[in-house]
Backbone as ProteinMPNN parsed JSONL, in Angstrom:
{"seq_chain_A": "MGRKWFFENLQSILLLVAIIFLIKFKKNLNKKKKLINIFIIFHIIGLIYYFGEEISWGQHFFNWTSPDFFKVYNNQNETNIHNISNIFDQLPRTLILLWCGLSIPIILLFNNFLKIDKNILELICPNKNLLYVSFILLIFVLPDFFIDKLDLHPGASGIINPFINSAYFYDIISLNFIRLSELHELIFSFYFFYYSFLSLRNLDKNNDKLKY", "coords_chain_A": {"N_chain_A": [[50.608, 167.404, 101.856], [52.736, 164.83, 102.069], [54.88, 165.151, 101.511], [56.07, 166.846, 103.314], [55.806, 165.355, 105.382], [58.248, 162.947, 104.609], [60.515, 165.024, 104.918], [59.833, 165.385, 107.448], [60.507, 162.553, 108.686], [62.943, 162.155, 107.632], [65.005, 164.177, 108.187], [63.766, 163.43, 112.016], [65.055, 161.481, 111.133], [68.485, 160.844, 110.68], [68.512, 162.928, 113.054], [68.233, 161.244, 115.397], [70.785, 159.066, 114.779], [72.826, 161.177, 115.012], [72.891, 162.278, 117.527], [72.994, 159.557, 118.539], [75.516, 158.69, 117.307], [77.055, 160.894, 119.342], [76.449, 160.228, 121.831], [78.062, 157.972, 121.547], [80.865, 159.132, 120.703], [81.048, 160.16, 123.258], [81.963, 158.017, 125.511], [84.064, 157.639, 124.634], [85.503, 160.136, 125.116], [88.019, 161.511, 126.552], [88.274, 161.324, 130.217], [89.627, 162.64, 131.813], [89.608, 165.297, 130.687], [87.311, 167.98, 131.166], [86.026, 170.383, 130.174], [85.686, 170.106, 127.416], [84.331, 167.494, 127.946], [81.994, 168.578, 128.425], [80.865, 170.224, 127.271], [80.257, 168.462, 125.339], [78.564, 167.052, 126.578], [76.283, 168.583, 127.083], [75.503, 169.091, 124.714], [74.371, 166.707, 123.48], [72.134, 167.093, 125.0], [70.619, 168.445, 123.793], [70.408, 167.615, 121.758], [68.503, 165.684, 122.142], [66.773, 167.583, 123.254], [66.08, 168.615, 120.642], [65.468, 166.819, 117.895], [62.739, 165.061, 120.199], [60.919, 167.338, 119.907], [60.136, 167.282, 117.283], [59.548, 165.814, 116.423], [57.4, 165.206, 118.322], [57.566, 164.579, 120.202], [56.768, 161.54, 120.864], [54.467, 161.726, 120.149], [53.647, 162.218, 116.557], [54.042, 159.725, 115.899], [52.138, 157.182, 117.817], [50.048, 158.825, 117.688], [48.835, 159.78, 119.726], [45.912, 160.788, 122.188], [46.451, 165.151, 122.088], [47.547, 166.413, 125.229], [44.917, 168.372, 127.444], [46.094, 171.152, 128.596], [48.052, 171.933, 126.611], [46.124, 171.944, 124.154], [45.287, 173.743, 124.64], [47.259, 175.697, 124.423], [48.778, 174.93, 122.358], [49.124, 175.626, 118.991], [49.319, 174.542, 117.31], [48.139, 172.351, 118.523], [49.837, 169.639, 118.95], [51.473, 167.869, 120.723], [54.308, 169.268, 121.583], [56.976, 171.887, 122.555], [57.104, 173.726, 121.215], [55.401, 175.038, 119.28], [53.761, 176.54, 120.766], [54.487, 179.649, 122.197], [56.876, 182.217, 119.786], [58.71, 181.901, 121.368], [59.849, 179.784, 122.14], [59.843, 178.268, 119.872], [61.323, 180.649, 117.652], [63.523, 181.773, 119.354], [65.453, 179.39, 119.843], [65.813, 178.056, 117.108], [67.608, 180.339, 115.367], [69.877, 180.449, 117.673], [70.506, 177.808, 116.978], [70.889, 178.025, 114.375], [72.344, 179.817, 113.196], [74.835, 178.572, 114.957], [75.289, 175.997, 112.765], [75.87, 177.836, 110.263], [77.893, 179.937, 110.581], [79.675, 178.883, 113.318], [82.194, 177.232, 112.32], [83.179, 178.959, 110.145], [83.81, 181.236, 111.615], [85.69, 180.357, 113.262], [87.42, 178.878, 111.303], [88.204, 181.596, 110.299], [89.476, 182.044, 112.88], [90.849, 181.157, 113.402], [93.811, 181.309, 112.329], [94.761, 183.624, 113.37], [95.073, 183.604, 115.699], [95.9, 181.512, 116.204], [94.172, 178.398, 117.01], [93.67, 176.753, 120.239], [94.632, 173.496, 119.528], [92.309, 170.537, 119.98], [89.679, 171.986, 120.992], [89.209, 173.432, 118.25], [89.309, 170.868, 117.318], [86.947, 170.284, 117.646], [84.718, 172.013, 117.647], [85.701, 172.204, 115.455], [85.853, 169.368, 113.318], [85.954, 167.914, 110.894], [87.12, 169.722, 107.827], [85.702, 169.562, 106.173], [82.546, 170.077, 106.776], [82.633, 172.441, 107.099], [81.497, 172.795, 104.494], [78.99, 171.858, 103.79], [77.841, 174.448, 105.759], [78.663, 176.449, 104.347], [76.709, 175.742, 103.004], [73.549, 175.862, 103.461], [73.82, 178.583, 104.681], [73.867, 179.936, 102.119], [70.85, 179.841, 101.535], [69.88, 180.58, 103.686], [70.517, 183.239, 103.814], [69.898, 185.202, 100.763], [67.458, 185.777, 101.701], [67.437, 186.702, 104.326], [68.127, 189.672, 104.089], [66.003, 190.178, 101.696], [64.334, 191.14, 103.847], [65.305, 191.809, 105.403], [65.419, 194.959, 104.223], [62.937, 195.006, 103.353], [62.894, 194.85, 101.418], [60.951, 193.368, 98.98], [57.71, 193.652, 97.278], [55.333, 192.807, 99.056], [56.148, 193.501, 101.512], [56.069, 195.573, 102.613], [53.452, 196.883, 100.733], [55.054, 198.707, 98.778], [55.436, 198.622, 95.556], [58.414, 198.672, 94.174], [60.283, 200.605, 91.404], [61.432, 200.295, 89.627], [61.508, 197.049, 89.198], [58.803, 195.514, 89.142], [57.028, 193.591, 89.642], [56.879, 190.876, 91.926], [57.504, 188.036, 92.141], [60.312, 188.168, 91.313], [61.759, 188.688, 93.932], [61.402, 186.389, 94.971], [62.301, 184.635, 94.043], [64.971, 184.934, 94.149], [65.173, 184.875, 96.754], [64.35, 182.544, 97.199], [62.205, 181.585, 98.295], [60.018, 180.372, 96.404], [60.219, 177.436, 97.331], [59.984, 175.734, 100.085], [60.889, 177.421, 102.787], [61.143, 176.653, 104.892], [61.353, 173.751, 106.172], [63.833, 173.027, 104.461], [65.676, 174.799, 105.552], [66.069, 173.802, 108.501], [65.546, 170.469, 108.173], [69.308, 171.12, 106.197], [70.31, 171.119, 108.708], [69.656, 169.722, 110.889], [71.063, 167.298, 109.049], [73.594, 168.785, 108.709], [73.963, 168.137, 112.255], [73.861, 165.148, 111.851], [76.156, 164.422, 110.237], [78.688, 166.039, 111.738], [78.523, 164.887, 113.735], [79.573, 162.379, 113.387], [81.922, 162.988, 111.978], [83.302, 163.015, 114.211], [82.941, 161.116, 115.196], [84.483, 159.297, 114.195], [86.909, 160.719, 113.991], [87.868, 159.565, 116.633], [87.738, 157.216, 116.432], [89.749, 156.576, 114.338], [91.912, 156.701, 115.988], [92.434, 155.565, 118.398], [93.906, 154.389, 118.918], [94.958, 155.54, 120.31], [93.217, 158.454, 121.681], [92.07, 162.037, 119.997], [91.812, 163.641, 122.241]], "CA_chain_A": [[52.003, 166.114, 102.648], [53.48, 163.528, 101.955], [56.222, 165.729, 100.894], [56.258, 167.08, 104.506], [56.67, 163.378, 106.268], [59.141, 162.667, 104.208], [61.68, 165.717, 105.264], [59.839, 165.457, 108.649], [61.476, 161.794, 109.481], [63.855, 162.17, 107.247], [64.151, 165.61, 109.662], [64.576, 162.387, 112.743], [66.66, 159.659, 111.721], [69.39, 162.286, 110.9], [68.806, 163.376, 114.535], [68.366, 160.001, 116.115], [71.209, 158.87, 113.984], [73.553, 162.146, 115.584], [72.539, 161.523, 119.269], [74.229, 157.833, 119.045], [77.138, 158.865, 117.903], [77.222, 161.335, 119.943], [76.796, 159.114, 122.867], [79.45, 156.628, 121.492], [81.818, 160.021, 121.226], [81.324, 161.066, 124.844], [81.844, 157.447, 126.381], [85.03, 157.039, 124.57], [86.618, 160.43, 125.585], [89.047, 161.438, 127.677], [87.717, 161.824, 130.922], [89.81, 164.644, 132.448], [88.948, 166.367, 129.376], [85.973, 168.3, 131.683], [85.304, 170.784, 129.567], [85.247, 169.122, 126.194], [83.78, 166.587, 128.498], [79.976, 169.259, 129.334], [80.167, 170.898, 125.59], [78.945, 167.47, 124.464], [77.271, 166.101, 126.728], [75.348, 169.706, 126.555], [75.616, 169.081, 122.649], [73.422, 165.676, 123.072], [70.643, 167.262, 125.859], [70.766, 170.059, 122.728], [70.521, 167.197, 120.027], [67.965, 165.1, 122.422], [65.15, 167.886, 122.438], [65.639, 168.656, 119.064], [64.532, 164.97, 118.523], [61.411, 165.161, 120.461], [60.386, 168.571, 119.782], [60.653, 168.106, 115.93], [58.441, 164.544, 116.898], [56.268, 165.857, 119.231], [57.874, 163.522, 121.971], [56.149, 160.28, 120.627], [52.609, 161.493, 119.156], [53.625, 161.977, 115.414], [54.58, 158.195, 115.415], [52.0, 157.06, 118.746], [49.297, 159.659, 117.235], [47.888, 160.172, 121.131], [45.642, 162.556, 121.515], [47.112, 166.01, 123.177], [46.666, 166.842, 127.1], [45.137, 170.059, 127.17], [46.832, 172.068, 128.324], [48.424, 171.868, 124.067], [45.459, 171.166, 123.249], [44.768, 175.443, 124.924], [48.033, 176.846, 124.333], [49.883, 174.592, 121.486], [48.462, 175.975, 118.262], [49.102, 172.903, 116.371], [47.269, 171.453, 119.195], [50.575, 169.442, 119.318], [52.782, 168.272, 122.653], [55.255, 169.903, 121.978], [56.892, 173.631, 123.23], [58.068, 174.882, 120.076], [54.413, 176.235, 118.15], [53.447, 176.955, 121.64], [55.722, 180.047, 121.481], [57.723, 181.982, 119.492], [60.121, 182.072, 122.075], [60.564, 178.802, 121.873], [60.428, 178.839, 118.245], [61.862, 181.456, 116.684], [65.136, 181.81, 119.384], [66.194, 178.017, 119.761], [66.375, 178.681, 115.52], [68.007, 181.456, 115.802], [71.012, 179.565, 118.035], [70.249, 175.978, 115.662], [71.693, 178.847, 112.843], [73.977, 180.492, 114.626], [75.956, 177.557, 115.122], [75.084, 175.688, 111.965], [76.036, 178.52, 110.196], [78.741, 180.415, 111.509], [81.129, 178.371, 114.256], [83.253, 176.451, 112.121], [83.795, 180.162, 109.201], [84.642, 182.253, 112.113], [86.205, 180.043, 114.175], [88.448, 178.634, 111.21], [89.184, 182.383, 110.462], [90.983, 183.224, 113.956], [92.812, 180.511, 113.931], [94.853, 181.57, 110.998], [95.148, 184.462, 113.163], [94.652, 183.828, 117.387], [95.833, 179.784, 116.866], [93.1, 178.069, 118.637], [93.42, 174.988, 120.805], [93.84, 171.859, 118.698], [91.511, 170.556, 120.902], [88.828, 173.564, 120.804], [89.365, 173.821, 117.323], [88.294, 170.226, 115.973], [85.76, 169.594, 118.299], [83.63, 172.451, 117.318], [85.46, 172.012, 113.698], [86.669, 168.395, 113.399], [86.982, 167.743, 109.789], [86.979, 171.186, 107.095], [84.766, 169.232, 104.862], [81.638, 170.612, 107.29], [82.185, 174.022, 106.682], [80.355, 172.656, 102.949], [77.626, 172.352, 104.785], [78.092, 175.924, 106.843], [78.084, 177.525, 103.417], [75.031, 175.155, 102.131], [72.908, 177.188, 105.16], [73.898, 180.143, 104.076], [73.01, 179.923, 101.274], [70.142, 179.432, 101.467], [69.393, 181.396, 104.332], [71.235, 185.449, 103.636], [69.501, 186.785, 100.558], [65.726, 185.838, 102.444], [66.633, 187.103, 105.941], [68.611, 190.935, 103.626], [65.095, 191.068, 101.321], [63.552, 190.711, 104.403], [65.319, 193.743, 106.861], [65.05, 196.042, 103.949], [61.913, 195.306, 103.271], [62.943, 194.726, 99.401], [59.95, 191.96, 98.461], [56.901, 194.667, 97.656], [54.818, 192.459, 99.947], [56.416, 193.225, 103.134], [55.568, 196.879, 102.862], [52.923, 197.446, 100.024], [55.057, 199.637, 98.257], [56.304, 198.276, 94.586], [58.969, 199.153, 93.623], [59.711, 201.424, 90.437], [62.221, 199.273, 88.894], [61.005, 195.513, 89.237], [56.978, 195.005, 89.132], [56.631, 192.103, 89.833], [56.818, 189.979, 93.96], [58.196, 186.446, 91.745], [62.225, 188.438, 91.608], [61.439, 188.82, 95.442], [60.517, 185.032, 95.429], [62.62, 183.408, 93.048], [66.197, 184.654, 94.546], [64.948, 184.791, 97.962], [65.022, 181.269, 96.657], [60.85, 181.739, 98.796], [59.065, 179.716, 95.387], [60.479, 176.324, 98.102], [58.867, 175.703, 101.786], [62.367, 177.3, 103.352], [62.13, 176.564, 106.424], [61.746, 173.085, 105.511], [64.98, 172.806, 104.368], [66.736, 174.695, 106.647], [65.806, 172.502, 109.356], [66.4, 169.316, 107.412], [70.043, 171.453, 106.538], [70.68, 171.091, 110.19], [69.3, 167.398, 110.972], [72.479, 166.428, 108.374], [74.55, 168.852, 109.851], [74.362, 167.884, 113.418], [74.324, 163.889, 111.858], [77.197, 165.0, 109.583], [79.221, 166.708, 113.177], [78.946, 163.271, 115.156], [79.497, 161.206, 112.185], [82.493, 163.137, 111.404], [83.705, 163.201, 115.26], [83.648, 159.808, 116.135], [85.192, 158.89, 113.068], [88.176, 160.595, 114.329], [87.824, 158.917, 117.765], [87.821, 155.463, 114.911], [91.034, 156.044, 113.329], [92.903, 157.145, 116.742], [91.249, 154.605, 119.129], [95.085, 153.757, 121.17], [95.541, 157.362, 121.112], [93.171, 159.316, 121.281], [93.242, 163.108, 120.103], [90.627, 164.615, 122.933]], "C_chain_A": [[52.048, 165.732, 102.612], [55.096, 163.85, 102.098], [57.046, 165.854, 102.846], [56.861, 165.406, 106.092], [57.921, 163.673, 105.837], [59.731, 163.864, 104.892], [61.243, 165.872, 106.582], [60.969, 163.449, 109.666], [62.405, 161.776, 109.049], [65.05, 162.99, 107.969], [65.145, 163.954, 111.277], [65.441, 161.954, 112.073], [67.759, 160.252, 111.287], [69.99, 162.957, 112.756], [69.408, 162.594, 115.76], [69.455, 159.131, 116.245], [73.037, 159.59, 114.756], [73.555, 161.568, 116.951], [73.335, 159.943, 119.585], [75.538, 157.361, 119.153], [77.975, 159.536, 118.353], [77.512, 160.59, 121.526], [77.949, 158.13, 122.605], [80.637, 157.984, 121.695], [81.672, 159.933, 122.676], [82.033, 159.803, 125.219], [83.318, 156.833, 126.216], [86.193, 158.557, 124.498], [88.102, 160.524, 126.717], [88.409, 162.057, 129.119], [88.3, 162.652, 131.959], [89.936, 165.854, 131.707], [87.876, 167.29, 130.008], [85.303, 169.43, 130.763], [84.662, 170.639, 128.225], [83.59, 168.278, 127.019], [81.84, 167.098, 128.651], [79.768, 169.277, 128.121], [79.379, 169.336, 124.749], [77.482, 167.115, 125.462], [75.561, 168.088, 127.363], [74.045, 169.482, 124.867], [73.921, 168.354, 123.275], [72.049, 166.49, 124.164], [70.551, 168.181, 124.28], [69.092, 168.801, 121.739], [68.109, 166.31, 120.496], [66.07, 165.802, 122.719], [65.222, 168.652, 121.055], [64.807, 167.649, 118.85], [63.785, 165.247, 117.851], [61.059, 166.051, 120.438], [59.0, 167.845, 118.297], [59.608, 166.295, 116.112], [56.886, 164.079, 117.648], [56.179, 164.885, 120.572], [56.519, 162.016, 121.653], [54.769, 160.982, 119.592], [53.035, 161.673, 117.919], [53.98, 159.805, 115.151], [52.944, 157.364, 115.917], [50.701, 157.488, 118.564], [48.642, 159.667, 118.253], [46.914, 161.836, 121.228], [46.347, 164.054, 123.241], [47.244, 166.242, 124.391], [46.048, 168.169, 126.635], [45.575, 170.533, 127.357], [47.826, 172.616, 127.021], [47.223, 172.06, 123.525], [44.655, 173.324, 122.983], [45.817, 175.916, 124.42], [48.331, 176.819, 123.161], [49.64, 175.23, 119.992], [48.609, 175.351, 117.208], [48.154, 171.89, 116.972], [48.552, 169.501, 118.848], [51.224, 168.482, 120.262], [54.091, 168.671, 123.082], [55.444, 171.617, 122.166], [57.178, 174.109, 122.35], [56.837, 175.746, 118.965], [53.831, 176.816, 119.817], [53.66, 178.843, 122.048], [56.329, 181.135, 120.039], [59.484, 181.758, 119.865], [60.589, 180.519, 122.325], [60.446, 178.187, 121.001], [61.418, 179.716, 117.78], [63.511, 181.573, 117.853], [65.321, 180.433, 119.425], [66.895, 178.408, 118.378], [66.828, 178.852, 114.804], [69.257, 180.581, 116.343], [71.223, 178.971, 117.007], [71.229, 177.01, 114.234], [72.211, 179.798, 113.539], [75.056, 179.793, 114.341], [76.239, 176.24, 113.577], [75.683, 176.169, 110.899], [77.565, 179.756, 109.754], [80.621, 180.15, 112.564], [81.481, 178.282, 113.449], [83.905, 177.962, 110.904], [84.396, 180.643, 110.215], [85.998, 181.322, 112.388], [88.027, 179.145, 112.987], [89.086, 179.986, 111.286], [90.656, 182.697, 111.172], [91.73, 182.189, 114.024], [93.947, 180.332, 112.921], [95.57, 182.922, 111.563], [96.166, 184.112, 115.021], [95.324, 181.809, 117.071], [95.329, 178.87, 118.166], [93.605, 176.373, 119.689], [93.571, 173.601, 120.024], [92.717, 171.304, 119.0], [89.899, 171.276, 120.721], [88.76, 173.523, 118.891], [89.165, 172.011, 116.409], [87.055, 169.598, 117.115], [84.986, 171.122, 117.56], [84.068, 172.205, 115.455], [86.055, 170.05, 113.006], [86.801, 167.919, 112.749], [86.616, 169.551, 108.812], [86.153, 170.516, 106.427], [82.619, 169.02, 105.707], [81.628, 171.793, 107.052], [81.181, 173.72, 104.938], [79.053, 172.802, 103.585], [77.012, 173.665, 105.607], [77.438, 176.697, 104.975], [76.453, 177.349, 102.553], [73.858, 176.116, 102.564], [72.785, 178.018, 104.608], [73.527, 180.656, 103.095], [70.959, 179.915, 101.133], [69.267, 180.897, 102.167], [69.613, 182.5, 104.213], [70.261, 186.149, 102.7], [68.376, 186.58, 101.27], [66.327, 186.798, 103.008], [67.046, 188.955, 104.829], [67.281, 191.205, 102.523], [64.428, 191.495, 102.554], [63.795, 191.974, 105.655], [64.74, 194.633, 106.057], [63.603, 196.538, 103.056], [61.852, 195.289, 101.305], [61.7, 193.422, 98.428], [59.249, 193.739, 98.775], [55.932, 193.973, 98.516], [55.044, 192.657, 101.55], [56.394, 194.794, 102.881], [54.32, 197.36, 101.739], [53.383, 198.273, 98.843], [56.146, 198.675, 96.493], [57.711, 198.472, 93.642], [59.527, 198.97, 91.763], [60.502, 200.225, 89.998], [61.742, 197.219, 87.828], [59.622, 195.799, 90.384], [56.206, 193.925, 90.268], [57.506, 191.315, 91.575], [58.251, 188.369, 93.598], [59.927, 187.265, 91.668], [62.703, 188.405, 92.998], [62.141, 187.013, 95.217], [61.813, 183.935, 94.854], [64.673, 184.145, 93.805], [66.372, 184.794, 95.876], [65.418, 183.367, 98.027], [63.297, 180.927, 97.754], [59.709, 180.919, 97.837], [59.148, 177.958, 95.913], [59.694, 176.587, 99.433], [60.958, 176.393, 102.248], [62.833, 176.876, 104.305], [61.947, 175.189, 106.44], [62.571, 172.566, 105.196], [65.846, 172.861, 104.695], [66.728, 173.777, 107.473], [66.159, 170.794, 108.683], [68.061, 169.715, 107.139], [70.642, 171.059, 108.0], [70.724, 170.328, 111.281], [70.826, 167.124, 110.265], [73.381, 167.373, 109.11], [74.81, 168.875, 111.404], [75.419, 165.788, 113.438], [75.731, 164.119, 111.222], [78.702, 164.723, 110.384], [79.383, 166.021, 113.612], [79.461, 162.495, 114.781], [81.192, 161.238, 111.572], [84.326, 163.113, 113.008], [83.733, 161.714, 115.8], [84.285, 159.288, 115.075], [86.748, 159.655, 113.068], [88.687, 160.17, 115.476], [88.113, 157.715, 116.589], [88.961, 155.474, 114.423], [92.666, 156.829, 114.576], [92.818, 156.509, 117.8], [92.806, 154.054, 119.367], [95.304, 155.275, 120.923], [94.722, 158.522, 120.986], [92.807, 161.267, 120.804], [92.762, 163.936, 121.059], [91.258, 164.007, 124.124]], "O_chain_A": [[51.165, 165.229, 103.306], [56.064, 163.224, 102.529], [58.002, 165.288, 103.376], [57.622, 164.95, 106.945], [58.669, 164.457, 106.422], [59.265, 163.73, 106.024], [62.064, 166.499, 107.252], [61.673, 163.32, 110.667], [63.259, 161.365, 109.834], [66.046, 162.347, 108.303], [66.323, 163.642, 111.448], [66.629, 162.024, 112.39], [68.438, 159.857, 112.235], [71.046, 163.238, 113.324], [70.29, 162.815, 116.591], [69.56, 158.435, 117.255], [74.048, 158.919, 114.963], [74.144, 160.559, 117.339], [73.974, 159.479, 120.529], [76.262, 156.646, 119.846], [79.188, 159.386, 118.21], [78.58, 160.492, 122.131], [78.627, 157.613, 123.492], [81.306, 157.957, 122.728], [82.668, 159.416, 123.182], [83.189, 160.18, 125.411], [83.845, 156.01, 126.966], [87.337, 158.452, 124.057], [88.817, 159.745, 127.347], [88.065, 163.239, 129.122], [87.659, 163.256, 132.819], [90.254, 167.005, 132.008], [87.167, 167.557, 129.037], [84.082, 169.394, 130.611], [83.504, 170.926, 127.92], [82.389, 168.412, 126.784], [80.849, 166.399, 128.865], [78.84, 168.653, 127.605], [78.435, 169.201, 123.971], [76.266, 166.992, 125.316], [74.418, 168.234, 127.797], [72.919, 169.596, 124.383], [72.848, 168.928, 123.463], [70.907, 166.235, 123.783], [69.346, 168.301, 124.499], [67.916, 168.915, 121.392], [67.081, 166.325, 119.818], [64.95, 165.304, 122.605], [64.248, 169.233, 120.578], [63.704, 167.486, 119.373], [62.799, 164.527, 117.692], [60.336, 166.014, 121.434], [57.77, 167.861, 118.253], [58.817, 166.282, 115.169], [55.957, 163.273, 117.595], [55.353, 164.584, 121.433], [55.55, 161.784, 122.376], [54.361, 160.594, 118.497], [52.652, 160.543, 117.614], [54.045, 159.057, 114.175], [52.305, 156.884, 114.98], [49.881, 156.772, 119.14], [47.456, 159.543, 117.949], [46.982, 162.996, 120.824], [46.537, 163.989, 124.455], [46.023, 166.207, 124.543], [46.474, 168.892, 125.734], [46.083, 171.014, 126.344], [48.122, 173.785, 126.774], [47.202, 172.369, 122.334], [44.054, 173.918, 122.087], [45.498, 176.862, 123.701], [48.362, 177.855, 122.497], [50.838, 175.427, 119.792], [48.006, 175.635, 116.173], [47.562, 170.968, 116.411], [48.009, 168.428, 118.587], [52.001, 169.389, 120.56], [54.741, 168.589, 124.124], [54.552, 172.452, 122.023], [57.66, 175.228, 122.528], [57.081, 176.654, 118.171], [53.376, 177.949, 119.656], [52.534, 179.32, 122.189], [56.074, 180.52, 119.004], [60.58, 181.598, 119.329], [61.73, 180.253, 122.704], [61.063, 177.132, 121.151], [62.504, 179.199, 117.52], [64.588, 181.468, 117.266], [65.365, 180.275, 118.205], [68.027, 178.881, 118.273], [66.895, 178.24, 113.738], [69.77, 179.905, 115.451], [71.98, 179.376, 116.124], [72.024, 176.566, 113.406], [72.237, 180.31, 114.658], [76.025, 180.162, 113.678], [77.337, 175.697, 113.456], [76.209, 175.284, 110.224], [77.936, 180.149, 108.648], [81.749, 180.643, 112.599], [81.412, 179.41, 112.961], [85.132, 178.009, 110.819], [85.621, 180.65, 110.091], [87.094, 181.512, 111.861], [89.149, 178.913, 113.437], [90.125, 180.12, 111.934], [91.785, 183.086, 110.875], [92.867, 182.092, 114.484], [94.753, 179.409, 112.798], [96.5, 183.463, 110.965], [97.336, 184.306, 115.351], [95.029, 180.975, 117.927], [95.642, 178.661, 119.337], [93.728, 175.181, 119.41], [92.673, 172.762, 119.963], [91.852, 171.571, 118.166], [89.07, 170.591, 120.121], [87.583, 173.704, 118.578], [88.945, 171.912, 115.202], [86.515, 168.492, 117.125], [84.708, 170.754, 116.419], [83.287, 172.081, 114.511], [86.787, 170.043, 112.017], [87.666, 167.067, 112.949], [85.868, 170.384, 109.322], [85.612, 171.38, 105.737], [81.755, 168.22, 105.348], [80.554, 172.318, 106.759], [80.341, 174.496, 104.481], [78.323, 173.774, 103.778], [75.845, 173.76, 105.984], [76.369, 177.181, 104.605], [75.629, 178.05, 101.964], [73.418, 177.032, 101.87], [71.768, 178.353, 103.999], [72.91, 181.721, 103.047], [70.258, 180.084, 100.136], [68.528, 181.756, 101.686], [68.635, 183.133, 104.612], [69.716, 187.199, 103.041], [68.128, 187.705, 101.704], [66.075, 187.911, 102.547], [66.005, 189.611, 104.834], [67.205, 192.402, 102.245], [63.751, 192.49, 102.297], [63.067, 192.655, 106.378], [63.767, 195.253, 106.485], [63.251, 197.564, 102.474], [61.065, 195.604, 100.412], [61.915, 192.853, 97.358], [59.588, 194.613, 99.573], [55.349, 194.933, 99.019], [54.411, 192.187, 102.496], [57.504, 195.054, 103.346], [54.158, 198.568, 101.909], [52.578, 198.611, 97.975], [57.31, 198.275, 96.541], [57.74, 198.353, 92.417], [59.395, 197.99, 91.03], [59.965, 199.123, 90.107], [61.719, 196.658, 86.733], [59.457, 196.082, 91.57], [55.357, 193.714, 91.134], [58.662, 191.472, 91.969], [59.209, 187.913, 94.223], [60.774, 186.523, 92.165], [63.874, 188.139, 93.269], [63.326, 186.712, 95.363], [62.092, 182.791, 95.215], [65.529, 183.264, 93.715], [67.514, 184.852, 96.331], [66.422, 182.953, 98.607], [63.254, 179.72, 97.993], [58.588, 180.76, 98.32], [58.471, 177.134, 95.298], [58.937, 177.527, 99.678], [61.983, 175.772, 101.969], [63.973, 176.672, 104.721], [62.926, 174.969, 107.154], [62.513, 171.367, 105.468], [66.777, 172.058, 104.639], [67.43, 172.797, 107.224], [67.199, 170.198, 108.963], [68.728, 168.852, 107.711], [71.785, 170.602, 107.96], [71.48, 170.25, 112.249], [71.724, 166.735, 111.011], [73.966, 166.927, 110.097], [75.748, 169.539, 111.846], [76.371, 165.28, 114.032], [76.596, 163.895, 112.068], [79.555, 163.874, 110.121], [80.467, 166.001, 114.194], [79.972, 161.678, 115.546], [81.761, 160.307, 111.002], [85.552, 163.158, 112.903], [84.466, 161.293, 116.695], [84.884, 158.338, 115.579], [87.64, 159.28, 112.306], [89.907, 160.277, 115.601], [89.176, 157.841, 115.979], [89.383, 154.401, 113.994], [93.789, 157.23, 114.269], [93.44, 157.223, 118.586], [92.835, 153.114, 120.162], [95.987, 155.963, 121.681], [95.134, 159.514, 120.386], [93.533, 161.951, 121.525], [93.159, 165.096, 120.948], [90.851, 164.291, 125.251]]}, "name": "protein", "num_of_chains": 1, "seq": "MGRKWFFENLQSILLLVAIIFLIKFKKNLNKKKKLINIFIIFHIIGLIYYFGEEISWGQHFFNWTSPDFFKVYNNQNETNIHNISNIFDQLPRTLILLWCGLSIPIILLFNNFLKIDKNILELICPNKNLLYVSFILLIFVLPDFFIDKLDLHPGASGIINPFINSAYFYDIISLNFIRLSELHELIFSFYFFYYSFLSLRNLDKNNDKLKY"}
């Protein structure tokens, strides 16, 4: 319980700071760049939703009793949406995973051939150091993903691998001996925090002439 509490609160702090940084970033953007402004607005709204769901919209801190609707439909009796259905849980989680894990590698790869507009490139990737966070996330995601999709784990299909007669091996290489979901969410939160920090730093370095 203590470890879960620590991870959840650390994620919340990272998300809250990311939101503050992005709001400040948005205030300094060139208003004429409508597409970029819209992107940042949606980014902020998305993070506010993520932050709100993470703290059950304040219930984790103020400990109120969930309304009857959430007592009936929420599988943890909390005031949030993502525990109501997999659609509200796994779909947003998958979209976040794709964004944090693949958006920067893909746009940097395409930029080698297509020379993407500088504003768009810096909007997606304010600094190439963010690429390391994407790689770390993929390291903790891909082994478990392939083992699950290929049904390699003995516990997945009930069939014992003739060469490796233990599920422990797959737990090790998939990193399932730790709470992967908690770790993924922590990396998501750090990604957004680092992204917002780097974006704001770019503006601070060029406050006399905004990049965007």
